[in-house]
Amino acid sequence: MEISNVVIERHDGDTFCGVLTYEHDMREQLLTWSFALNEQRKVVLLLYPSASTTVYPEVHAHYRELADAILEEIAQGVK
């Protein structure tokens, strides 16, 4: 898996959403995501694959890598 780009499309306080593009098995894929801090200040990161995760098992297999890329982009965006 190769992550191509992480884009923050919207930002409101501690809530963000955007798009991540990646390549896996020679296919470019799009993954929408949202990030928020809940009342207990815990991170809630949701990934929305463009189809069922049974079709795109790489989202499960590479969740940590995808999440880290998103969190890194958010961290750079709030400096």
Short mmCIF file of N, CA, C and O in Angstrom, two decimals, residues 7-17 33 35-37 41 43 69-79:
data_model
loop_
_atom_site.label_atom_id
_atom_site.label_comp_id
_atom_site.label_asym_id
_atom_site.label_seq_id
_atom_site.Cartn_x
_atom_site.Cartn_y
_atom_site.Cartn_z
N VAL A 7 -5.98 14.90 2.34
CA VAL A 7 -6.50 16.26 2.21
C VAL A 7 -7.54 16.49 3.30
O VAL A 7 -8.46 15.69 3.47
N ILE A 8 -7.38 17.58 4.02
CA ILE A 8 -8.40 18.03 4.97
C ILE A 8 -9.35 18.92 4.18
O ILE A 8 -8.94 19.97 3.68
N GLU A 9 -10.59 18.51 4.07
CA GLU A 9 -11.56 19.30 3.29
C GLU A 9 -12.34 20.28 4.15
O GLU A 9 -12.70 21.35 3.69
N ARG A 10 -12.64 19.89 5.37
CA ARG A 10 -13.39 20.76 6.27
C ARG A 10 -12.78 20.66 7.67
O ARG A 10 -12.27 19.64 8.07
N HIS A 11 -12.91 21.78 8.41
CA HIS A 11 -12.36 21.85 9.75
C HIS A 11 -13.24 22.78 10.58
O HIS A 11 -13.53 23.89 10.16
N ASP A 12 -13.68 22.30 11.73
CA ASP A 12 -14.48 23.13 12.64
C ASP A 12 -14.09 22.76 14.06
O ASP A 12 -14.53 21.72 14.58
N GLY A 13 -13.25 23.56 14.68
CA GLY A 13 -12.79 23.25 16.03
C GLY A 13 -11.99 21.97 16.05
O GLY A 13 -10.97 21.85 15.38
N ASP A 14 -12.47 20.99 16.81
CA ASP A 14 -11.79 19.70 16.93
C ASP A 14 -12.38 18.65 16.00
O ASP A 14 -12.21 17.45 16.21
N THR A 15 -13.07 19.07 14.96
CA THR A 15 -13.68 18.16 14.00
C THR A 15 -13.10 18.42 12.62
O THR A 15 -13.02 19.57 12.19
N PHE A 16 -12.70 17.34 11.96
CA PHE A 16 -12.11 17.43 10.63
C PHE A 16 -12.73 16.36 9.75
O PHE A 16 -13.16 15.31 10.24
N CYS A 17 -12.72 16.59 8.45
CA CYS A 17 -13.07 15.53 7.51
C CYS A 17 -12.27 15.75 6.23
O CYS A 17 -11.81 16.87 5.96
N TRP A 33 -12.85 10.21 5.24
CA TRP A 33 -12.64 10.02 6.67
C TRP A 33 -13.19 11.21 7.46
O TRP A 33 -13.37 12.29 6.91
N PHE A 35 -12.75 12.91 11.63
CA PHE A 35 -12.00 12.90 12.88
C PHE A 35 -12.68 13.86 13.84
O PHE A 35 -13.06 14.97 13.44
N ALA A 36 -12.82 13.45 15.09
CA ALA A 36 -13.38 14.34 16.11
C ALA A 36 -12.84 13.93 17.46
O ALA A 36 -12.40 12.80 17.67
N LEU A 37 -12.88 14.87 18.38
CA LEU A 37 -12.61 14.56 19.79
C LEU A 37 -13.95 14.52 20.50
O LEU A 37 -14.74 15.45 20.37
N ARG A 41 -12.53 13.83 25.40
CA ARG A 41 -11.30 14.21 24.69
C ARG A 41 -10.57 12.99 24.13
O ARG A 41 -9.36 12.95 24.04
N VAL A 43 -10.08 10.47 20.80
CA VAL A 43 -10.16 10.58 19.34
C VAL A 43 -11.17 9.59 18.78
O VAL A 43 -11.20 8.42 19.18
N ALA A 69 -1.37 8.42 8.92
CA ALA A 69 -1.24 9.44 7.87
C ALA A 69 -2.27 10.55 8.07
O ALA A 69 -1.95 11.74 7.92
N ILE A 70 -3.48 10.18 8.42
CA ILE A 70 -4.53 11.18 8.65
C ILE A 70 -4.20 12.03 9.87
O ILE A 70 -4.28 13.26 9.83
N LEU A 71 -3.81 11.38 10.97
CA LEU A 71 -3.49 12.12 12.19
C LEU A 71 -2.29 13.04 11.99
O LEU A 71 -2.26 14.16 12.52
N GLU A 72 -1.32 12.61 11.21
CA GLU A 72 -0.16 13.46 10.92
C GLU A 72 -0.59 14.70 10.14
O GLU A 72 -0.14 15.81 10.44
N GLU A 73 -1.47 14.52 9.17
CA GLU A 73 -1.95 15.67 8.39
C GLU A 73 -2.74 16.64 9.28
O GLU A 73 -2.58 17.86 9.16
N ILE A 74 -3.56 16.12 10.18
CA ILE A 74 -4.30 16.97 11.10
C ILE A 74 -3.35 17.73 12.01
O ILE A 74 -3.51 18.93 12.22
N ALA A 75 -2.35 17.04 12.54
CA ALA A 75 -1.38 17.68 13.41
C ALA A 75 -0.65 18.82 12.71
O ALA A 75 -0.42 19.89 13.29
N GLN A 76 -0.32 18.64 11.44
CA GLN A 76 0.36 19.71 10.68
C GLN A 76 -0.61 20.86 10.42
O GLN A 76 -0.19 22.01 10.38
N GLY A 77 -1.88 20.54 10.25
CA GLY A 77 -2.88 21.56 9.93
C GLY A 77 -3.25 22.44 11.10
O GLY A 77 -3.75 23.55 10.90
N VAL A 78 -3.02 22.00 12.34
CA VAL A 78 -3.42 22.78 13.51
C VAL A 78 -2.25 23.46 14.20
O VAL A 78 -2.41 24.02 15.25
N LYS A 79 -1.09 23.42 13.62
CA LYS A 79 0.08 24.08 14.22
C LYS A 79 -0.07 25.58 14.21
O LYS A 79 -0.63 26.19 13.39
#
